[in-house]
Amino acid sequence: MKEILQYLFNHHTLSKSEAKAIMIEIAQNKFNATEVTAFISIFLMRNITLKELEGFREALLQMAVPVNLDTSDAIDIVGTGGDGKNTINISTLASFIVAGAGQKVTKHGNYGASTTTGASNVLEELGYEFKNDSARLQEDLEKANICFLHAPYFHPALQSVGLLRKSLGLRTFFNLLGPLVNPAKPQYSMIGIYNLEIARIYQYLLQKDDKEFILVHGMDGYDEISLTHDSKIITKNGEEIYSAEDLGFDSVTPESIKAGKTTQETAKIFRNILNGKGTEQQNSVVLANASVALYHTHKFGNYDDCLLLAQESLFGGKALKCLELLLD
């Protein structure tokens, strides 16, 4: 590792094969915590390159615990995290709304590393039991229209660096890998990205896949459609900027979509929203993300149709029913 670090400290970057080899060795615990921390720190000082991200991703997918699910018509709604905004769990809430609207969801998530409450934290707090058995996950998908894949159960490398990431409490390149390595490999993905430069790298990488993707970025630094400012939406066909009004909503304030100070508080907010007791601003943000996700599949009509479906899912109790069936 010393030679690798010196090479990188001299402003060099890794090839795809070098990045892949190093990630495999990290997963195999070949380096001590100090060496891995130093390696991670390099990417705090500069952005990751396309070849590095490709190599890291390929390694994680190669080492992933296999999962056998029917995902030919499924979507994942996920954010990189690391935007420092401490919002409610918008992508996870949108996932349940989308599931309630009739779209299958294979949600990939993890504990929060650079935030208090990640998707895994909130679902665990609500009583969900993580699974890595394909049959049980498929059963969840069939009965609740959604299943949840807790990343460390499927990625040895993420498990080996979990405590280190939490102790650092900073956004690292592992934030960027999470949305790219869903072991179920769903046909559709909606990925929130905190940084436009990173969004470009994602765009180049995902255009090589045969899957459908949509990248969303809040122009004031959110890794989701926040409605606090305009949002950039990028697909294989190009990119557009949308205001809150374009999406059918009023703008919201950053304070109105803040998470709680603890996992317990955030989980309570989460359930309140699915119970139909969220504030207008909270509801607007999760509905905007869910509607864009539904529209992205090209199965539910135009955007206005998708917004109506999302509203029926949230306010008609369908999203809540999906959560209850998942927890059952």
Short mmCIF file of C-alpha atoms in Angstrom, two decimals:
data_model
loop_
_atom_site.label_atom_id
_atom_site.label_comp_id
_atom_site.label_asym_id
_atom_site.label_seq_id
_atom_site.Cartn_x
_atom_site.Cartn_y
_atom_site.Cartn_z
CA MET A 1 0.00 0.00 0.00
CA LYS A 2 2.91 2.38 0.70
CA GLU A 3 3.89 2.42 -2.98
CA ILE A 4 0.29 2.99 -4.06
CA LEU A 5 -0.10 5.90 -1.65
CA GLN A 6 3.16 7.51 -2.79
CA TYR A 7 2.07 7.12 -6.41
CA LEU A 8 -1.26 8.82 -5.67
CA PHE A 9 0.30 11.54 -3.51
CA ASN A 10 2.36 12.45 -6.60
CA HIS A 11 -0.89 13.41 -8.35
CA HIS A 12 -1.24 10.23 -10.41
CA THR A 13 -4.52 8.38 -10.86
CA LEU A 14 -5.30 4.67 -11.00
CA SER A 15 -6.16 2.65 -14.07
CA LYS A 16 -9.36 0.62 -14.03
CA SER A 17 -7.43 -2.62 -13.37
CA GLU A 18 -5.36 -1.05 -10.58
CA ALA A 19 -8.47 0.31 -8.87
CA LYS A 20 -10.18 -3.07 -9.14
CA ALA A 21 -7.18 -4.91 -7.66
CA ILE A 22 -6.90 -2.49 -4.71
CA MET A 23 -10.62 -2.74 -3.90
CA ILE A 24 -10.38 -6.54 -3.85
CA GLU A 25 -7.43 -6.33 -1.45
CA ILE A 26 -9.32 -3.89 0.80
CA ALA A 27 -12.20 -6.36 0.93
CA GLN A 28 -9.75 -9.13 1.85
CA ASN A 29 -8.47 -7.00 4.78
CA LYS A 30 -4.93 -6.96 3.39
CA PHE A 31 -4.36 -3.41 4.65
CA ASN A 32 -4.63 -2.00 8.14
CA ALA A 33 -7.07 0.75 9.11
CA THR A 34 -4.43 3.48 8.90
CA GLU A 35 -3.51 2.49 5.34
CA VAL A 36 -7.14 2.34 4.22
CA THR A 37 -7.86 5.71 5.88
CA ALA A 38 -4.91 7.26 4.02
CA PHE A 39 -6.16 5.75 0.75
CA ILE A 40 -9.70 7.06 1.30
CA SER A 41 -8.32 10.49 2.26
CA ILE A 42 -6.76 10.94 -1.18
CA PHE A 43 -10.23 10.97 -2.71
CA LEU A 44 -11.36 13.58 -0.21
CA MET A 45 -8.80 15.93 -1.78
CA ARG A 46 -9.73 15.29 -5.40
CA ASN A 47 -12.62 13.83 -7.37
CA ILE A 48 -12.53 10.21 -8.41
CA THR A 49 -11.86 9.52 -12.11
CA LEU A 50 -14.11 7.51 -14.41
CA LYS A 51 -11.56 4.67 -14.64
CA GLU A 52 -11.16 4.53 -10.85
CA LEU A 53 -14.91 4.42 -10.30
CA GLU A 54 -15.26 1.72 -12.98
CA GLY A 55 -12.56 -0.40 -11.35
CA PHE A 56 -13.94 -0.07 -7.83
CA ARG A 57 -17.45 -0.85 -9.07
CA GLU A 58 -16.34 -3.89 -11.07
CA ALA A 59 -14.54 -5.27 -8.01
CA LEU A 60 -17.57 -4.86 -5.75
CA LEU A 61 -19.94 -6.46 -8.25
CA GLN A 62 -17.50 -9.34 -8.83
CA MET A 63 -17.24 -10.01 -5.08
CA ALA A 64 -20.92 -9.43 -4.29
CA VAL A 65 -22.95 -12.17 -2.66
CA PRO A 66 -25.17 -13.45 -5.50
CA VAL A 67 -28.86 -12.63 -5.34
CA ASN A 68 -31.45 -14.22 -7.60
CA LEU A 69 -34.44 -11.91 -8.00
CA ASP A 70 -36.73 -11.09 -10.89
CA THR A 71 -35.66 -7.49 -11.47
CA SER A 72 -36.45 -7.16 -15.18
CA ASP A 73 -39.16 -4.65 -14.29
CA ALA A 74 -37.81 -3.27 -10.98
CA ILE A 75 -36.39 0.12 -9.99
CA ASP A 76 -33.98 1.33 -7.34
CA ILE A 77 -34.33 4.87 -5.99
CA VAL A 78 -31.15 5.83 -4.19
CA GLY A 79 -28.88 8.76 -3.44
CA THR A 80 -25.14 9.02 -3.02
CA GLY A 81 -25.62 10.71 0.34
CA GLY A 82 -22.85 12.98 1.46
CA ASP A 83 -24.61 16.23 0.58
CA GLY A 84 -24.44 17.38 4.21
CA LYS A 85 -28.08 18.50 4.16
CA ASN A 86 -29.44 16.04 6.78
CA THR A 87 -32.79 15.60 5.06
CA ILE A 88 -35.56 13.13 5.80
CA ASN A 89 -35.07 9.80 4.00
CA ILE A 90 -36.47 11.09 0.73
CA SER A 91 -35.41 8.28 -1.62
CA THR A 92 -36.61 5.57 0.78
CA LEU A 93 -39.97 7.29 1.29
CA ALA A 94 -40.29 7.72 -2.48
CA SER A 95 -39.53 3.99 -2.85
CA PHE A 96 -42.57 3.04 -0.78
CA ILE A 97 -44.78 5.49 -2.66
CA VAL A 98 -43.59 4.04 -5.97
CA ALA A 99 -44.20 0.50 -4.69
CA GLY A 100 -47.70 1.51 -3.60
CA ALA A 101 -48.33 2.90 -7.08
CA GLY A 102 -47.68 -0.52 -8.61
CA GLN A 103 -44.00 -0.39 -9.55
CA LYS A 104 -41.68 -3.07 -8.12
CA VAL A 105 -38.74 -1.68 -6.13
CA THR A 106 -35.47 -3.40 -5.21
CA LYS A 107 -34.04 -0.85 -2.80
CA HIS A 108 -30.34 -0.98 -2.02
CA GLY A 109 -29.19 0.92 1.08
CA ASN A 110 -26.84 1.14 4.01
CA TYR A 111 -26.35 2.67 7.42
CA GLY A 112 -25.59 6.38 7.34
CA ALA A 113 -21.84 7.07 7.26
CA SER A 114 -21.82 10.81 6.64
CA THR A 115 -25.31 11.32 8.06
CA THR A 116 -27.16 10.21 11.20
CA THR A 117 -29.85 8.08 9.60
CA GLY A 118 -29.39 6.13 6.38
CA ALA A 119 -32.01 3.87 4.81
CA SER A 120 -30.81 0.88 6.82
CA ASN A 121 -30.96 2.83 10.08
CA VAL A 122 -34.54 3.95 9.60
CA LEU A 123 -35.86 0.57 8.41
CA GLU A 124 -34.10 -1.25 11.24
CA GLU A 125 -35.58 1.23 13.71
CA LEU A 126 -39.03 0.54 12.26
CA GLY A 127 -38.51 -3.19 12.85
CA TYR A 128 -37.27 -4.53 9.52
CA GLU A 129 -35.05 -7.61 9.64
CA PHE A 130 -32.24 -7.51 7.06
CA LYS A 131 -32.09 -10.53 4.74
CA ASN A 132 -29.61 -11.95 2.27
CA ASP A 133 -31.66 -14.96 1.19
CA SER A 134 -32.97 -14.61 -2.37
CA ALA A 135 -36.15 -16.59 -1.70
CA ARG A 136 -37.14 -14.38 1.24
CA LEU A 137 -36.30 -11.21 -0.67
CA GLN A 138 -38.38 -12.40 -3.63
CA GLU A 139 -41.22 -13.12 -1.21
CA ASP A 140 -41.01 -9.51 0.07
CA LEU A 141 -40.99 -8.23 -3.49
CA GLU A 142 -44.11 -10.21 -4.36
CA LYS A 143 -46.15 -9.40 -1.24
CA ALA A 144 -45.05 -5.80 -0.60
CA ASN A 145 -43.90 -4.77 -4.11
CA ILE A 146 -40.59 -3.78 -2.51
CA CYS A 147 -37.59 -5.54 -1.01
CA PHE A 148 -34.58 -4.07 0.77
CA LEU A 149 -30.98 -5.13 0.23
CA HIS A 150 -28.77 -4.04 3.13
CA ALA A 151 -25.46 -3.33 1.39
CA PRO A 152 -23.02 -4.90 3.92
CA TYR A 153 -24.87 -8.24 3.61
CA PHE A 154 -23.95 -8.37 -0.07
CA HIS A 155 -20.64 -6.50 -0.28
CA PRO A 156 -17.72 -7.74 1.86
CA ALA A 157 -15.72 -4.59 1.11
CA LEU A 158 -18.46 -2.33 2.45
CA GLN A 159 -18.67 -4.46 5.58
CA SER A 160 -14.91 -4.30 6.14
CA VAL A 161 -14.79 -0.47 5.98
CA GLY A 162 -18.13 0.26 7.66
CA LEU A 163 -16.76 1.21 11.08
CA LEU A 164 -13.95 3.20 9.54
CA ARG A 165 -16.39 5.21 7.39
CA LYS A 166 -18.61 5.88 10.39
CA SER A 167 -15.67 7.03 12.52
CA LEU A 168 -14.51 9.39 9.76
CA GLY A 169 -18.03 10.78 9.41
CA LEU A 170 -17.10 12.26 6.03
CA ARG A 171 -18.30 11.75 2.49
CA THR A 172 -15.99 9.22 0.80
CA PHE A 173 -15.81 7.52 -2.58
CA PHE A 174 -17.80 4.65 -1.03
CA ASN A 175 -20.80 7.02 -1.12
CA LEU A 176 -20.43 7.05 -4.90
CA LEU A 177 -20.24 3.28 -5.18
CA GLY A 178 -23.41 2.38 -3.25
CA PRO A 179 -25.89 3.43 -5.96
CA LEU A 180 -23.85 1.62 -8.64
CA VAL A 181 -23.58 -1.81 -7.03
CA ASN A 182 -27.12 -2.96 -6.28
CA PRO A 183 -26.56 -6.75 -6.45
CA ALA A 184 -30.10 -7.27 -7.78
CA LYS A 185 -29.21 -5.19 -10.88
CA PRO A 186 -32.68 -3.69 -11.44
CA GLN A 187 -33.70 -2.59 -14.92
CA TYR A 188 -34.28 1.02 -13.80
CA SER A 189 -32.43 3.27 -11.40
CA MET A 190 -33.02 6.79 -10.19
CA ILE A 191 -29.88 8.10 -8.56
CA GLY A 192 -29.51 11.34 -6.63
CA ILE A 193 -26.08 12.96 -6.86
CA TYR A 194 -24.72 15.82 -4.72
CA ASN A 195 -22.23 17.17 -7.27
CA LEU A 196 -22.57 17.91 -11.01
CA GLU A 197 -19.00 16.84 -11.79
CA ILE A 198 -19.74 13.45 -10.25
CA ALA A 199 -23.03 13.35 -12.16
CA ARG A 200 -21.05 13.61 -15.40
CA ILE A 201 -18.87 10.65 -14.41
CA TYR A 202 -21.98 8.62 -13.53
CA GLN A 203 -23.51 9.55 -16.88
CA TYR A 204 -20.47 8.31 -18.83
CA LEU A 205 -20.33 5.11 -16.80
CA LEU A 206 -24.03 4.24 -16.90
CA GLN A 207 -24.38 4.92 -20.63
CA LYS A 208 -22.26 1.80 -21.15
CA ASP A 209 -24.88 -0.38 -19.41
CA ASP A 210 -28.02 -1.82 -20.97
CA LYS A 211 -30.08 -0.58 -18.00
CA GLU A 212 -32.19 2.57 -17.84
CA PHE A 213 -31.04 5.37 -15.54
CA ILE A 214 -32.04 8.84 -14.45
CA LEU A 215 -29.72 11.11 -12.46
CA VAL A 216 -31.16 13.90 -10.30
CA HIS A 217 -29.32 16.78 -8.67
CA GLY A 218 -30.66 19.67 -6.61
CA MET A 219 -28.84 22.71 -7.99
CA ASP A 220 -28.16 23.98 -4.47
CA GLY A 221 -26.26 20.80 -3.60
CA TYR A 222 -28.86 18.17 -2.74
CA ASP A 223 -28.55 14.55 -3.87
CA GLU A 224 -32.26 14.48 -4.74
CA ILE A 225 -35.05 16.66 -6.06
CA SER A 226 -35.32 18.89 -3.01
CA LEU A 227 -37.72 21.58 -4.31
CA THR A 228 -35.56 24.09 -2.43
CA HIS A 229 -34.10 25.15 -5.79
CA ASP A 230 -34.17 24.03 -9.41
CA SER A 231 -33.25 20.41 -10.16
CA LYS A 232 -31.16 19.02 -12.99
CA ILE A 233 -32.38 15.71 -14.41
CA ILE A 234 -30.06 13.70 -16.67
CA THR A 235 -31.02 10.66 -18.77
CA LYS A 236 -29.54 8.80 -21.74
CA ASN A 237 -31.44 11.23 -23.95
CA GLY A 238 -30.03 14.44 -22.47
CA GLU A 239 -30.63 16.76 -19.56
CA GLU A 240 -33.16 19.35 -18.40
CA ILE A 241 -33.53 21.78 -15.52
CA TYR A 242 -36.87 21.83 -13.70
CA SER A 243 -38.21 24.25 -11.14
CA ALA A 244 -40.51 23.17 -8.32
CA GLU A 245 -43.39 24.70 -10.28
CA ASP A 246 -42.47 22.68 -13.38
CA LEU A 247 -42.95 19.56 -11.28
CA GLY A 248 -46.30 20.72 -9.91
CA PHE A 249 -45.23 22.01 -6.48
CA ASP A 250 -44.40 25.16 -4.56
CA SER A 251 -40.82 25.64 -3.43
CA VAL A 252 -39.92 24.44 0.07
CA THR A 253 -37.39 25.66 2.62
CA PRO A 254 -34.35 23.59 3.63
CA GLU A 255 -35.59 23.59 7.24
CA SER A 256 -38.92 22.02 6.24
CA ILE A 257 -37.32 18.78 5.03
CA LYS A 258 -34.77 18.28 7.79
CA ALA A 259 -34.42 14.89 9.46
CA GLY A 260 -34.59 14.43 13.22
CA LYS A 261 -31.53 14.68 15.43
CA THR A 262 -31.66 10.95 16.19
CA THR A 263 -32.59 7.81 14.29
CA GLN A 264 -35.67 7.49 16.50
CA GLU A 265 -36.88 10.98 15.61
CA THR A 266 -36.23 10.42 11.91
CA ALA A 267 -38.04 7.08 11.93
CA LYS A 268 -41.03 8.77 13.58
CA ILE A 269 -41.07 11.44 10.84
CA PHE A 270 -40.78 8.65 8.24
CA ARG A 271 -43.81 6.78 9.56
CA ASN A 272 -45.79 10.02 10.03
CA ILE A 273 -45.34 10.85 6.37
CA LEU A 274 -46.47 7.40 5.21
CA ASN A 275 -49.41 7.69 7.63
CA GLY A 276 -50.50 10.78 5.70
CA LYS A 277 -49.52 13.09 8.55
CA GLY A 278 -46.51 14.72 6.91
CA THR A 279 -46.31 18.46 6.40
CA GLU A 280 -47.17 19.88 2.99
CA GLN A 281 -43.46 20.47 2.30
CA GLN A 282 -42.43 16.95 3.33
CA ASN A 283 -45.18 15.44 1.21
CA SER A 284 -44.26 17.61 -1.78
CA VAL A 285 -40.63 16.52 -1.80
CA VAL A 286 -41.26 12.78 -1.53
CA LEU A 287 -44.08 12.99 -4.12
CA ALA A 288 -41.87 14.88 -6.57
CA ASN A 289 -39.18 12.21 -6.38
CA ALA A 290 -41.69 9.35 -6.59
CA SER A 291 -43.45 10.92 -9.58
CA VAL A 292 -40.21 11.39 -11.52
CA ALA A 293 -39.24 7.79 -10.74
CA LEU A 294 -42.59 6.47 -12.01
CA TYR A 295 -42.37 8.63 -15.14
CA HIS A 296 -38.85 7.29 -15.78
CA THR A 297 -40.21 3.75 -16.32
CA HIS A 298 -42.40 4.98 -19.24
CA LYS A 299 -45.23 2.70 -18.08
CA PHE A 300 -47.61 5.00 -16.23
CA GLY A 301 -48.45 7.71 -18.73
CA ASN A 302 -47.27 11.32 -18.70
CA TYR A 303 -45.79 13.11 -15.70
CA ASP A 304 -49.17 14.40 -14.49
CA ASP A 305 -50.52 10.84 -14.53
CA CYS A 306 -47.52 9.71 -12.48
CA LEU A 307 -48.01 12.53 -9.98
CA LEU A 308 -51.65 11.50 -9.53
CA LEU A 309 -50.61 7.87 -8.97
CA ALA A 310 -48.02 8.95 -6.40
CA GLN A 311 -50.59 11.07 -4.56
CA GLU A 312 -53.06 8.17 -4.51
CA SER A 313 -50.34 5.89 -3.16
CA LEU A 314 -49.37 8.24 -0.33
CA PHE A 315 -52.75 9.66 0.66
CA GLY A 316 -54.70 6.48 -0.06
CA GLY A 317 -52.56 4.43 2.33
CA LYS A 318 -51.04 2.22 -0.38
CA ALA A 319 -47.44 3.24 0.43
CA LEU A 320 -48.06 2.61 4.13
CA LYS A 321 -49.50 -0.82 3.30
CA CYS A 322 -46.28 -1.68 1.43
CA LEU A 323 -44.25 -0.76 4.52
CA GLU A 324 -46.51 -2.82 6.79
CA LEU A 325 -46.29 -5.84 4.48
CA LEU A 326 -42.49 -5.52 4.35
CA LEU A 327 -42.27 -5.38 8.15
CA ASP A 328 -44.74 -8.26 8.61
#
